Coordinates of C-alpha atoms and ligand atoms in Angstrom, one line a residue:
M1 CA 80.9 78.3 50.0
A2 CA 84.3 78.2 49.1
V3 CA 86.1 81.4 49.6
S4 CA 90.4 81.4 47.9
Y5 CA 92.2 84.6 47.5
K6 CA 95.2 86.8 48.5
P7 CA 93.1 90.1 50.8
K8 CA 94.9 92.7 51.8
L9 CA 93.9 93.6 54.9
K10 CA 94.4 97.7 54.4
N11 CA 91.7 97.8 51.5
I12 CA 88.8 96.8 54.1
K13 CA 87.5 98.3 57.3
F14 CA 88.0 99.1 60.1
Q15 CA 85.8 101.2 62.1
D16 CA 83.9 98.7 63.0
L17 CA 86.4 97.7 64.6
T18 CA 88.0 100.9 66.2
D19 CA 84.6 102.1 66.4
Q20 CA 84.8 99.3 70.2
I21 CA 87.8 100.9 71.8
R22 CA 86.2 103.9 74.6
F23 CA 88.3 105.2 76.8
L24 CA 86.8 105.9 80.3
S25 CA 90.2 107.8 81.6
S26 CA 87.3 109.0 84.1
E27 CA 86.2 105.3 85.7
G28 CA 89.7 104.4 85.4
K29 CA 88.9 101.7 81.8
I30 CA 89.0 100.8 78.7
W31 CA 87.1 99.3 77.3
L32 CA 86.9 97.1 73.5
G33 CA 83.5 96.0 73.3
E34 CA 82.5 94.0 76.3
Q35 CA 85.8 93.4 77.1
R36 CA 87.7 95.7 79.4
M37 CA 91.1 96.6 78.2
L38 CA 94.9 97.8 79.6
L39 CA 97.0 100.1 78.3
M40 CA 100.2 98.4 78.9
A41 CA 104.1 99.1 78.1
V42 CA 106.0 96.0 75.9
S43 CA 108.9 96.9 78.0
A44 CA 107.0 95.4 81.3
M45 CA 105.8 93.0 79.3
G46 CA 109.6 92.5 77.9
A47 CA 110.6 92.1 81.7
F48 CA 107.9 89.9 82.6
R49 CA 108.4 87.3 79.9
R50 CA 112.4 87.5 81.3
E51 CA 111.5 86.4 84.9
M52 CA 109.4 83.6 82.8
V53 CA 111.0 82.7 80.8
N54 CA 114.2 82.4 83.9
S55 CA 112.2 80.7 86.6
M56 CA 109.9 78.4 84.2
G57 CA 112.8 77.7 81.5
I58 CA 111.8 78.3 78.0
A59 CA 108.5 75.2 78.0
R60 CA 106.8 76.3 80.4
A61 CA 106.3 80.0 79.2
K62 CA 106.2 79.5 76.5
G63 CA 102.7 77.5 76.8
F64 CA 102.4 80.5 80.4
F65 CA 102.6 82.5 77.2
L66 CA 100.7 80.5 73.9
R67 CA 97.7 80.0 76.6
L68 CA 97.9 84.1 77.8
G69 CA 96.8 84.6 73.4
Y70 CA 94.4 81.6 73.1
Q71 CA 92.5 83.4 75.6
S72 CA 92.3 86.6 74.1
G73 CA 91.6 85.2 70.7
L74 CA 88.3 83.3 72.1
K75 CA 87.1 86.4 73.1
D76 CA 87.2 88.2 70.1
A77 CA 86.5 85.3 67.3
E78 CA 83.2 86.4 69.6
L79 CA 83.8 89.9 68.9
A80 CA 84.0 89.0 65.4
R81 CA 80.6 86.8 64.1
K82 CA 78.8 89.8 66.9
L83 CA 79.9 92.6 65.2
R84 CA 80.2 91.2 61.5
P85 CA 76.9 89.3 61.1
H86 CA 76.0 89.6 57.2
C87 CA 79.1 89.9 55.9
D88 CA 81.5 87.3 53.8
E89 CA 83.6 84.4 56.0
M90 CA 86.5 86.3 54.5
D91 CA 85.3 89.7 56.5
I92 CA 84.7 88.1 59.3
F93 CA 88.0 86.1 59.5
L94 CA 90.7 88.7 59.2
A95 CA 88.4 91.0 62.1
G96 CA 91.1 88.2 63.5
P97 CA 94.4 89.4 62.2
Q98 CA 93.1 92.9 62.1
L99 CA 92.1 92.8 66.2
H100 CA 95.9 91.7 66.3
A101 CA 97.3 95.0 65.2
L102 CA 94.9 97.4 66.4
K103 CA 95.8 96.0 69.1
G104 CA 99.2 97.3 68.6
M105 CA 100.6 93.1 68.2
V106 CA 101.6 92.6 65.1
N107 CA 101.3 93.8 62.0
V108 CA 99.6 90.9 59.1
T109 CA 100.1 90.6 55.8
P110 CA 97.8 88.0 54.7
I111 CA 100.2 85.7 52.1
Q112 CA 97.2 83.2 51.5
V113 CA 93.9 82.7 52.8
D114 CA 91.8 79.3 51.6
I115 CA 88.7 79.2 54.1
D116 CA 85.2 77.3 53.3
Q117 CA 83.1 76.6 57.2
E118 CA 80.2 74.0 54.9
T119 CA 83.4 71.8 54.8
G120 CA 85.5 73.0 58.0
D121 CA 88.7 73.2 55.1
F122 CA 91.1 75.0 56.3
Y123 CA 94.8 77.0 55.3
A124 CA 96.4 80.3 55.5
E125 CA 99.1 81.4 55.3
M126 CA 100.7 84.9 56.8
E127 CA 103.6 87.1 57.7
W128 CA 104.0 88.7 60.5
I129 CA 105.3 92.6 59.9
D130 CA 106.9 93.7 63.4
S131 CA 105.7 91.6 66.1
F132 CA 105.6 92.8 69.3
E133 CA 107.2 89.7 71.0
V134 CA 110.4 90.0 68.7
E135 CA 111.0 93.1 69.4
I136 CA 110.5 92.3 73.5
C137 CA 113.1 89.4 71.6
Q138 CA 116.1 91.6 70.7
T139 CA 115.5 94.0 73.6
E140 CA 115.5 91.7 76.5
L141 CA 115.4 88.2 76.1
G142 CA 118.2 87.8 73.2
Q143 CA 118.0 85.4 69.7
M144 CA 116.1 82.1 70.4
D145 CA 116.7 78.9 69.0
E146 CA 113.3 78.3 68.2
P147 CA 110.2 80.9 66.8
A148 CA 109.7 83.2 69.2
C149 CA 105.9 85.2 68.6
W150 CA 104.0 82.4 71.6
A151 CA 101.0 85.2 72.2
L152 CA 100.5 86.1 68.6
L153 CA 100.5 81.7 68.3
G154 CA 98.7 80.6 70.9
Y155 CA 95.4 84.2 69.6
A156 CA 95.8 83.1 66.3
C157 CA 95.6 78.6 66.9
A158 CA 92.7 80.1 69.0
Y159 CA 90.6 82.7 67.1
T160 CA 90.9 80.6 63.9
S161 CA 90.2 77.2 65.3
S162 CA 87.0 79.0 66.7
F163 CA 86.0 80.6 63.9
M164 CA 86.3 77.3 62.2
G165 CA 84.4 75.0 64.7
R166 CA 87.1 72.5 64.4
E167 CA 90.9 72.7 65.5
I168 CA 93.4 74.4 64.4
I169 CA 96.8 75.2 64.7
F170 CA 99.1 77.7 63.2
R171 CA 103.0 77.3 63.1
E172 CA 105.6 79.8 62.8
T173 CA 108.3 78.5 60.7
S174 CA 110.6 80.5 60.2
C175 CA 110.5 83.6 62.9
R176 CA 112.9 86.7 63.3
G177 CA 112.4 86.7 67.3
C178 CA 115.6 83.0 65.8
G179 CA 117.1 85.3 63.4
D180 CA 115.3 84.0 60.6
E181 CA 114.4 86.9 57.6
K182 CA 110.4 87.2 58.1
C183 CA 107.7 85.4 60.7
I184 CA 106.0 83.3 58.5
I185 CA 103.1 81.7 59.8
V186 CA 101.2 78.5 58.2
G187 CA 97.5 77.4 59.6
K188 CA 95.7 74.0 59.7
P189 CA 93.4 71.2 60.4
A190 CA 95.1 70.3 63.7
E191 CA 94.7 66.4 62.3
Q192 CA 97.5 67.9 59.0
W193 CA 99.3 68.1 61.0
D194 CA 101.9 65.3 62.0
D195 CA 103.1 66.7 65.3
A196 CA 99.3 68.3 67.2
E197 CA 99.5 66.0 69.7
E198 CA 102.7 67.3 71.3
F199 CA 102.4 71.2 70.4
A200 CA 97.8 70.7 72.5
R201 CA 100.1 69.9 74.7
Y202 CA 101.2 73.1 75.5
F203 CA 97.5 74.6 75.8
K204 CA 97.0 72.0 78.9
A205 CA 97.8 74.1 81.8
D206 CA 100.4 73.3 83.6
P207 CA 100.3 73.4 87.5
I208 CA 104.0 73.4 89.1
I209 CA 103.5 73.2 92.4
E210 CA 103.1 69.1 91.3
E211 CA 106.1 69.3 89.5
L212 CA 107.7 71.5 93.0
Y213 CA 106.7 68.8 94.7
D214 CA 108.6 66.1 93.2
L215 CA 111.6 67.5 93.3
Q216 CA 111.1 68.9 97.6
S217 CA 111.1 64.7 97.9
Q218 CA 114.7 64.7 95.7
V219 CA 115.9 67.1 97.3
S220 CA 115.3 65.3 100.8
S221 CA 116.0 62.3 99.7
L222 CA 119.0 63.7 98.5
R223 CA 119.8 65.3 101.4
S224 CA 120.1 62.8 103.7
S225 CA 122.1 60.4 101.4
L226 CA 124.7 63.9 101.8
E227 CA 124.3 63.7 105.6
K228 CA 124.5 59.6 105.0
Q229 CA 127.8 60.6 104.5
Q230 CA 128.8 63.0 106.2
G231 CA 126.9 65.3 109.4
Q232 CA 126.6 61.0 110.3
Y233 CA 126.8 61.9 114.1
Y234 CA 125.8 57.7 115.3
G235 CA 128.6 56.8 117.4
I236 CA 130.4 59.4 118.4
G237 CA 130.4 59.8 122.1
Q238 CA 131.8 57.5 124.4
S239 CA 130.4 58.2 127.4
A240 CA 128.3 55.2 129.3
S241 CA 124.8 56.7 128.5
Y242 CA 125.2 57.0 124.6
N243 CA 126.8 53.8 124.4
K244 CA 123.5 52.6 126.7
V245 CA 121.6 54.5 123.1
C246 CA 123.7 52.9 120.9
K247 CA 123.4 48.8 122.4
M248 CA 119.4 49.7 122.3
I249 CA 119.8 50.4 118.9
D250 CA 121.9 47.3 117.6
K251 CA 119.5 44.8 119.2
A252 CA 116.2 47.3 117.6
A253 CA 117.8 47.6 114.1
L254 CA 117.6 44.0 112.8
G255 CA 113.6 43.4 112.3
K256 CA 110.7 45.1 111.5
V257 CA 110.4 46.0 115.5
S258 CA 108.7 49.5 115.9
V259 CA 110.8 51.9 118.0
L260 CA 109.9 55.4 120.2
L261 CA 112.6 58.0 120.2
L262 CA 112.5 59.8 123.8
G263 CA 114.2 62.8 123.9
E264 CA 114.9 66.9 124.1
T265 CA 114.7 69.1 121.3
G266 CA 117.7 69.0 119.7
V267 CA 119.0 65.7 120.8
G268 CA 120.0 63.9 117.3
K269 CA 116.8 61.4 116.9
E270 CA 116.4 61.6 113.3
V271 CA 119.6 60.6 112.7
I272 CA 119.3 57.8 115.2
A273 CA 116.5 57.0 113.7
R274 CA 118.4 57.0 110.6
S275 CA 120.8 54.5 112.0
V276 CA 118.7 52.4 112.8
H277 CA 117.3 52.4 108.6
L278 CA 120.9 51.6 107.6
R279 CA 122.2 49.1 109.7
S280 CA 118.4 46.8 109.5
E281 CA 118.0 44.8 106.4
R282 CA 115.8 47.9 104.6
A283 CA 119.3 49.7 104.1
D284 CA 119.1 50.0 100.8
R285 CA 115.5 51.0 100.9
P286 CA 113.6 54.4 101.7
F287 CA 114.8 56.9 104.8
V288 CA 111.8 59.3 104.7
A289 CA 111.5 62.0 107.5
V290 CA 108.6 64.3 108.0
N291 CA 108.6 66.1 110.9
C292 CA 104.9 66.8 111.5
A293 CA 104.7 69.5 113.8
A294 CA 106.1 71.2 110.1
I295 CA 102.9 70.2 108.3
P296 CA 99.6 71.9 108.7
P297 CA 96.8 68.9 110.9
D298 CA 94.2 70.2 107.4
L299 CA 97.6 68.4 104.8
I300 CA 98.7 65.8 107.0
E301 CA 96.6 63.4 106.0
S302 CA 97.3 63.9 102.0
E303 CA 100.7 64.6 103.0
L304 CA 101.9 60.8 104.5
F305 CA 98.7 59.2 103.2
G306 CA 98.3 60.6 99.6
V307 CA 95.5 62.0 98.2
E308 CA 93.4 61.0 94.9
K309 CA 93.1 64.0 92.1
G310 CA 89.8 65.9 93.2
A311 CA 89.4 65.4 96.8
F312 CA 89.4 68.7 97.8
T313 CA 90.8 72.4 96.2
G314 CA 93.9 72.0 94.7
A315 CA 93.9 68.8 95.1
N316 CA 94.6 68.7 91.2
Q317 CA 96.8 65.2 91.1
S318 CA 97.3 62.7 92.3
R319 CA 100.4 62.3 94.5
P320 CA 100.9 59.1 96.4
G321 CA 101.9 60.3 100.3
R322 CA 104.9 60.3 101.9
F323 CA 104.1 56.2 103.1
E324 CA 103.7 55.2 99.8
R325 CA 107.6 57.1 99.0
A326 CA 108.7 54.9 102.8
D327 CA 107.8 51.7 100.6
K328 CA 109.9 48.7 101.7
G329 CA 112.2 51.5 102.9
T330 CA 111.4 53.6 107.0
I331 CA 109.5 56.2 108.3
F332 CA 110.5 58.2 110.8
L333 CA 107.4 60.8 112.3
D334 CA 109.2 63.2 114.7
E335 CA 106.6 65.3 116.8
V336 CA 103.9 62.1 116.6
V337 CA 102.0 63.5 119.4
E338 CA 101.3 66.7 116.7
L339 CA 99.1 64.1 114.7
T340 CA 95.4 64.6 114.1
P341 CA 93.0 62.3 115.1
R342 CA 91.8 61.1 111.7
A343 CA 95.6 60.7 111.0
Q344 CA 96.7 58.4 113.3
A345 CA 93.7 56.5 112.3
S346 CA 95.0 56.0 109.7
L347 CA 98.7 55.0 111.1
L348 CA 96.5 53.0 113.1
R349 CA 95.4 51.0 110.2
V350 CA 99.2 50.6 108.8
L351 CA 100.4 49.2 111.5
Q352 CA 97.7 47.2 112.4
E353 CA 96.3 46.1 108.3
G354 CA 99.9 47.3 107.2
E355 CA 97.6 48.4 104.0
L356 CA 95.8 52.7 104.0
E357 CA 93.9 54.6 101.4
R358 CA 94.7 57.9 100.2
V359 CA 92.5 60.8 101.0
G360 CA 89.0 60.6 99.0
D361 CA 90.6 57.6 97.8
N362 CA 87.9 54.2 98.2
R363 CA 91.1 51.5 96.3
T364 CA 93.6 49.9 99.7
R365 CA 96.7 50.2 99.3
S366 CA 99.4 47.6 100.3
V367 CA 103.0 49.4 101.6
N368 CA 105.7 47.3 104.2
V369 CA 106.9 50.6 105.7
R370 CA 108.2 49.7 108.7
I371 CA 107.9 53.0 111.5
I372 CA 110.4 55.1 113.6
T373 CA 108.6 57.1 115.5
A374 CA 109.9 60.6 118.1
T375 CA 107.8 63.4 120.6
N376 CA 109.2 65.2 123.4
E377 CA 106.9 66.2 124.5
S378 CA 104.6 62.6 126.7
L379 CA 103.5 60.1 125.1
A380 CA 101.0 58.7 127.7
E381 CA 100.9 62.6 128.8
A382 CA 98.6 62.7 125.7
V383 CA 97.2 60.4 125.6
E384 CA 95.8 60.4 129.4
A385 CA 94.6 64.2 127.8
G386 CA 93.1 62.4 125.8
K387 CA 94.7 64.1 123.5
F388 CA 96.3 60.5 121.2
R389 CA 94.7 57.0 121.3
A390 CA 95.5 54.8 124.0
D391 CA 96.3 51.5 121.2
L392 CA 97.8 53.7 118.8
Y393 CA 100.3 54.3 121.7
Y394 CA 101.1 50.9 122.5
R395 CA 101.7 49.7 119.1
L396 CA 104.4 52.9 119.1
N397 CA 105.3 52.5 122.5
V398 CA 106.3 49.1 121.3
F399 CA 110.5 49.8 121.9
P400 CA 111.3 52.5 123.1
V401 CA 115.0 54.5 123.7
Q402 CA 115.6 57.9 125.5
I403 CA 118.1 60.0 124.1
P404 CA 120.4 61.7 127.1
P405 CA 120.0 65.2 127.2
L406 CA 123.9 66.6 126.3
R407 CA 124.3 68.2 129.7
E408 CA 123.6 63.7 130.7
R409 CA 126.6 63.0 128.5
L410 CA 129.3 65.9 128.8
E411 CA 132.3 64.0 128.3
D412 CA 131.5 63.5 124.9
L413 CA 130.9 67.0 124.5
P414 CA 135.1 67.8 122.4
L415 CA 133.9 64.7 120.4
L416 CA 130.9 66.6 119.2
T417 CA 133.2 69.9 119.3
E418 CA 135.9 68.3 116.9
H419 CA 132.8 67.0 114.1
F420 CA 131.4 69.8 114.2
L421 CA 134.4 72.2 113.5
R422 CA 135.2 69.9 110.5
K423 CA 132.6 70.2 109.2
F424 CA 132.1 74.0 109.2
E425 CA 135.7 74.2 108.6
A426 CA 135.6 72.7 105.3
E427 CA 132.0 74.0 104.2
Y428 CA 133.1 78.2 105.0
N429 CA 137.3 77.6 103.5
K430 CA 138.5 77.6 106.9
H431 CA 141.2 76.4 108.8
T432 CA 141.4 77.4 112.9
L433 CA 143.1 75.9 116.0
G434 CA 139.8 74.8 117.7
L435 CA 138.5 76.3 120.7
S436 CA 140.1 77.9 123.3
D437 CA 139.8 76.5 126.8
K438 CA 138.0 79.5 128.0
A439 CA 135.5 79.4 124.9
L440 CA 135.9 75.0 125.6
E441 CA 135.4 75.6 129.6
L442 CA 132.4 77.5 129.5
C443 CA 130.8 74.9 127.2
L444 CA 131.3 72.5 129.4
R445 CA 129.2 74.2 132.9
Y446 CA 126.5 75.0 130.0
R447 CA 123.5 73.7 130.5
W448 CA 122.6 73.1 126.3
P449 CA 119.0 73.4 126.6
G450 CA 119.2 72.6 123.0
N451 CA 121.3 70.4 123.0
I452 CA 123.2 68.8 120.0
R453 CA 121.7 70.9 116.9
E454 CA 122.1 74.1 119.1
L455 CA 126.2 72.6 119.7
E456 CA 125.9 72.9 116.0
N457 CA 124.8 75.9 116.0
V458 CA 126.9 77.6 118.1
I459 CA 130.4 76.1 117.2
E460 CA 129.1 76.8 113.4
R461 CA 128.7 80.8 114.6
G462 CA 132.4 80.3 115.9
V463 CA 133.8 79.3 112.9
I464 CA 132.1 81.6 111.2
L465 CA 133.4 85.2 113.6
T466 CA 137.5 83.3 113.8
D467 CA 139.8 84.5 111.2
N468 CA 142.1 82.1 110.0
N469 CA 144.2 80.1 111.9
E470 CA 143.0 81.9 115.5
S471 CA 141.8 80.0 118.3
I472 CA 137.6 80.7 118.5
S473 CA 137.5 82.9 121.8
Q474 CA 133.8 82.6 124.2
D475 CA 132.9 86.6 122.3
A476 CA 132.7 83.7 119.3
L477 CA 130.3 81.4 120.2
F478 CA 128.3 82.7 122.3
A479 CA 126.1 85.5 121.4
V480 CA 126.2 88.4 124.1
F481 CA 128.6 88.6 126.7
R482 CA 128.0 90.3 129.5
N483 CA 130.3 92.0 131.9
S484 CA 132.3 91.6 130.3
E485 CA 135.3 93.7 132.5
F486 CA 134.9 90.6 135.2
Q487 CA 137.2 89.2 132.9
Q488 CA 140.4 91.5 133.9
A489 CA 138.5 90.7 138.0
S490 CA 140.2 89.0 140.2
P491 CA 139.8 86.4 142.1
Q492 CA 137.9 85.0 139.6
P493 CA 134.8 84.3 140.3
S494 CA 132.6 82.3 137.9
E495 CA 130.9 82.3 135.1
F496 CA 128.0 80.8 133.4
I497 CA 125.6 80.8 130.6
D498 CA 122.4 81.2 131.4
D499 CA 119.3 79.3 128.7
A500 CA 119.5 81.9 126.9
G501 CA 122.8 81.7 126.0
Q502 CA 124.2 84.4 127.9
V503 CA 127.3 84.3 129.4
V504 CA 126.3 85.6 133.0
S505 CA 128.7 85.7 136.5
G506 CA 127.7 84.2 139.6
D507 CA 128.2 82.5 143.0
L508 CA 126.2 79.3 142.3
Q509 CA 129.5 76.6 141.3
Q510 CA 130.9 74.7 144.4
E511 CA 133.5 76.8 146.0
G512 CA 130.2 78.9 146.5
S513 CA 127.6 76.8 148.1
A514 CA 128.9 77.4 151.6
H515 CA 128.9 81.2 151.4
W516 CA 125.3 81.4 150.8
A517 CA 124.3 78.0 153.0
E518 CA 125.9 80.3 155.8
S519 CA 123.2 83.5 153.9
I520 CA 120.6 81.3 155.0
I521 CA 121.0 80.1 158.5
N522 CA 122.4 84.0 158.9
N523 CA 118.5 84.9 157.8
N524 CA 116.8 82.8 160.0
I525 CA 115.2 81.6 157.2
S526 CA 114.1 77.9 157.0
L527 CA 114.3 74.7 155.1
D528 CA 110.6 74.9 153.8
E529 CA 110.6 78.7 153.2
V530 CA 114.0 77.6 151.5
E531 CA 112.7 75.0 149.4
E532 CA 108.9 76.7 148.7
T533 CA 111.4 79.7 147.2
L534 CA 113.0 77.5 145.2
M535 CA 110.5 75.5 143.6
R536 CA 108.2 79.5 142.8
R537 CA 111.8 80.7 140.7
A538 CA 112.2 76.4 138.9
M539 CA 108.1 76.7 137.3
S540 CA 108.9 80.7 136.4
Q541 CA 111.6 79.9 134.9
A542 CA 110.7 77.2 133.2
S543 CA 107.0 79.0 131.7
Q544 CA 104.6 76.8 135.1
N545 CA 106.2 73.5 132.9
V546 CA 105.5 70.7 136.2
S547 CA 107.7 68.0 134.2
E548 CA 110.3 70.4 132.9
A549 CA 110.7 72.6 137.3
A550 CA 110.6 69.2 138.3
R551 CA 113.7 68.3 135.9
L552 CA 115.3 72.0 136.7
L553 CA 115.2 70.0 140.9
G554 CA 116.9 67.0 139.4
L555 CA 112.8 66.0 141.1
T556 CA 110.7 62.9 139.4
R557 CA 107.1 65.0 138.1
P558 CA 105.2 63.5 140.3
A559 CA 107.0 63.7 143.2
L560 CA 107.1 68.3 142.2
A561 CA 102.9 67.1 142.2
Y562 CA 103.4 66.6 145.5
R563 CA 105.6 69.0 146.7
L564 CA 103.9 72.2 145.4
K565 CA 100.3 70.2 146.4
K566 CA 101.3 70.5 150.2
A567 CA 103.7 74.5 149.4
G568 CA 100.2 75.8 148.2
I569 CA 102.2 76.6 144.6
P570 CA 98.8 76.7 142.0
Q571 CA 99.8 74.7 138.9
K572 CA 98.0 74.4 135.9
N573 CA 96.5 71.4 134.9
Ligands
ZN601 ZN1 107.9 85.1 64.6

């Protein structure tokens, strides 16, 4: 039976609804029928809404509150059916607006309501008076550009759709939240709205994480093009060892040969990798850099090779991996030794067949990517230890390039320093007079375990701590300055900087060697004892890492291992 009239809410009983509310303060609960409710300050909701709008933008925040109201509308439709089973359909329907009022959200005044549950016809026009969302706009957000009663609207849509058993959409045709005189809503079946589909999009949860992923990759490509313009220190240096590297890079750049970059941390492997890319015919295609050690092992496969929707919890959408993004360009895999066995197998397949499968997919996709890898650790050792596939190692090791540590090309340090000074002076809008002579001298004596990256950090610190038009002192460069009284002492003892970046004093420079040799001889210390003491000291300094200790002593690893064994010094692994 069709019902059409102008109902007055005031004339309809509320009692059955208010009876459903129970405050059980001893239990810390409020109930409405079988729903647990919250009594919440509108101002708290307002602050929350402001934060949502500011952090997600209006469209996303609107969708969020529409869906919030939608959930609540569905629950109340269920309650209304339960409470008024024998009433006429108008009375059942009006439980919705009444509940809205009961919850303190809005005072609903129906203007026109036509319901026919048999044919599914529906039309409603109502006025919302004192909407809590209008109040929030007035106190927290200021006037909006479009109707602002989002949660109320979501509620009306859900409640009525559930009541009618078909999709009913309400729209606010005018709203006080955007400066209109009244909040008026109109509800009709979805197909009677021209833009129903567009509106329905608000009701689809829309995980922000996918967009963040996209933005992340945009940021990294923007960053790399920025670095391309400024931070490139390929070509900075005149030392023989660095020139040798540059020549090798030039040779490798053309073609598609896989390049393996070797060297300590901070020597600038990513910059070199980018140089290979920029000098190749792929230069105008993407360059994608991935630090394999920075991605959790259980995500590395999907990150590199992509994922199909539903492959695992959290994979809400299909997404290409870094390899697909690098198609026709170059991918740079730093710390490649960290790849999981499965990721190693997939990488081998890309190298051999030029194809990959996304995680959770069985479709094969072709990719044309040039692969540059890098590692601080020895890949050969990782193969020996069973951590890295031998067949993959041979594929990656076609063109290895050893990048020298900064301490082996200290003659390049002044040029690099100059480069970083220019960069940070621009960044911090400062003008310094450069390094003091003493500071430069200390830099040239420092071992630079963190290499160029460490130099960059040290120079940045120096620029920050130095006033305009002053020289950068040694104190500004290095964090801890021990034995500052030595500065006045005379004759000057040598000062050097240890691996922790601290200035310490000592007699270890050449002029001191005669002194300690003499004291060894005078104390009857044998050569074997000297050797053993040195090896123990180096091992402890290198945290028992034989390769590192060998480097400290200027030996090859096998040579040191042999001597350690001979001297009976235990070595792990
Ligand atoms: Zn409104």
